Amino acid sequence: MAIRKGWVQSAHDISDGGLLVALAAMSLASKGLGADLQLPALPGDRLDAALYSEAQSRILLSASPDDAARIERELVDSSVAVTRLGTVTEGAFRVRVGETDVVDIAPETLRDIHENAIPAKMSSAA
């Protein structure tokens, strides 16, 4: 419903690589935007599960602050669990869990790694 109303600027399921992979894919598709996410501390939970779990029926959305509030109200009213994780940024790709920085990389560096990892590995193997 929120997509049809034009409230959602981007959406990505997390069923193929988890939250961190979906976030990286969204950053790469945006051509330079990043994100600043703050995940709650995970007492007893595994960090790798939180970042890479491919649990079905979870979607990462981005929206303007006003539209995010509308989306959140609509989802809560529909008994759908929702967690606001952070904001879209122009100069950072940062994920913190509790007080720990898990990822802190410039979107350009992320793009370079994504586009050049295999060619770099192939040229160093020769």
Coordinates of C-alpha atoms in Angstrom, one line a residue:
M1 CA 0.0 0.0 0.0
A2 CA 2.8 2.5 0.9
I3 CA 4.5 1.9 -2.4
R4 CA 1.3 2.6 -4.3
K5 CA 0.8 5.8 -2.4
G6 CA 4.3 6.9 -3.4
W7 CA 5.7 7.0 0.1
V8 CA 8.5 4.5 -0.6
Q9 CA 11.6 5.7 -2.4
S10 CA 13.3 2.3 -2.5
A11 CA 12.7 -1.2 -1.3
H12 CA 14.8 -4.4 -1.2
D13 CA 14.0 -7.8 0.3
I14 CA 16.7 -9.3 2.5
S15 CA 16.2 -12.9 1.4
D16 CA 19.4 -13.0 -0.6
G17 CA 22.3 -12.2 1.7
G18 CA 20.5 -10.5 4.5
L19 CA 20.2 -7.0 5.8
L20 CA 23.8 -5.9 5.1
V21 CA 23.9 -7.2 1.5
A22 CA 20.5 -5.6 0.8
L23 CA 21.8 -2.3 2.2
A24 CA 24.9 -2.5 0.1
A25 CA 22.9 -3.3 -3.1
M26 CA 20.7 -0.3 -2.4
S27 CA 23.7 1.9 -2.0
L28 CA 25.3 0.6 -5.2
A29 CA 22.0 1.1 -7.1
S30 CA 21.7 4.7 -5.8
K31 CA 25.0 5.8 -7.4
G32 CA 26.6 7.3 -4.3
L33 CA 24.1 7.4 -1.5
G34 CA 24.9 5.6 1.7
A35 CA 23.2 5.0 5.0
D36 CA 23.8 5.5 8.7
L37 CA 22.2 2.6 10.6
Q38 CA 22.0 2.0 14.3
L39 CA 20.9 -1.5 15.2
P40 CA 20.1 -2.3 18.8
A41 CA 22.6 -4.2 20.9
L42 CA 22.1 -7.9 20.4
P43 CA 22.3 -9.6 23.8
G44 CA 22.5 -13.3 23.2
D45 CA 22.1 -12.9 19.4
R46 CA 24.8 -13.6 16.9
L47 CA 26.0 -10.5 15.0
D48 CA 26.3 -12.6 11.8
A49 CA 22.7 -13.7 12.1
A50 CA 21.5 -10.1 12.5
L51 CA 23.5 -8.8 9.5
Y52 CA 23.2 -11.8 7.1
S53 CA 20.1 -13.7 8.0
E54 CA 18.0 -14.4 5.0
A55 CA 14.7 -14.7 6.9
Q56 CA 11.8 -14.3 4.6
S57 CA 9.2 -11.6 4.7
R58 CA 11.5 -8.8 5.7
I59 CA 12.0 -5.8 3.5
L60 CA 14.4 -2.8 3.8
L61 CA 12.6 0.4 2.8
S62 CA 13.8 4.0 2.4
A63 CA 11.5 7.0 2.5
S64 CA 11.5 10.7 3.4
P65 CA 11.2 11.3 7.1
D66 CA 7.5 12.3 6.8
D67 CA 6.7 9.4 4.6
A68 CA 8.6 7.0 6.9
A69 CA 6.4 8.1 9.8
R70 CA 3.3 7.4 7.6
I71 CA 4.6 4.0 6.6
E72 CA 5.4 3.1 10.2
R73 CA 1.9 4.1 11.4
E74 CA 0.3 2.2 8.6
L75 CA 2.3 -1.0 9.3
V76 CA 1.7 -0.8 13.1
D77 CA -2.0 -0.3 12.5
S78 CA -1.9 -3.5 10.3
S79 CA 0.0 -5.4 13.0
V80 CA 3.1 -5.6 11.0
A81 CA 6.4 -5.4 12.9
V82 CA 8.5 -2.5 11.9
T83 CA 11.9 -1.2 13.0
R84 CA 13.4 2.1 12.0
L85 CA 17.1 1.5 11.5
G86 CA 18.6 4.8 10.4
T87 CA 18.9 7.4 7.6
V88 CA 20.0 7.6 4.0
T89 CA 23.2 9.7 3.7
E90 CA 25.3 11.2 1.0
G91 CA 28.7 10.4 2.3
A92 CA 28.8 7.4 4.5
F93 CA 27.9 3.7 4.5
R94 CA 27.9 3.0 8.3
V95 CA 26.3 0.3 10.4
R96 CA 26.6 0.2 14.2
V97 CA 25.4 -2.5 16.5
G98 CA 25.1 -1.1 20.0
E99 CA 28.3 0.9 20.4
T100 CA 30.3 -1.1 17.9
D101 CA 31.0 0.1 14.3
V102 CA 30.5 -2.9 12.1
V103 CA 30.8 -1.2 8.7
D104 CA 32.2 2.3 8.0
I105 CA 33.0 2.8 4.4
A106 CA 32.5 5.5 1.8
P107 CA 30.0 4.6 -0.9
E108 CA 32.7 5.2 -3.6
T109 CA 35.0 2.6 -1.9
L110 CA 32.1 0.2 -1.7
R111 CA 31.5 0.6 -5.5
D112 CA 35.2 0.2 -6.2
I113 CA 35.4 -3.0 -4.3
H114 CA 32.2 -4.3 -5.9
E115 CA 33.3 -3.5 -9.4
N116 CA 37.0 -4.5 -9.2
A117 CA 37.3 -7.4 -6.7
I118 CA 37.2 -10.1 -9.3
P119 CA 39.4 -8.4 -11.9
A120 CA 41.9 -7.5 -9.1
K121 CA 42.0 -11.1 -7.9
M122 CA 42.3 -12.4 -11.5
S123 CA 45.3 -10.1 -12.3
S124 CA 47.1 -11.0 -9.1
A125 CA 46.7 -14.7 -9.8
A126 CA 48.5 -14.5 -13.1

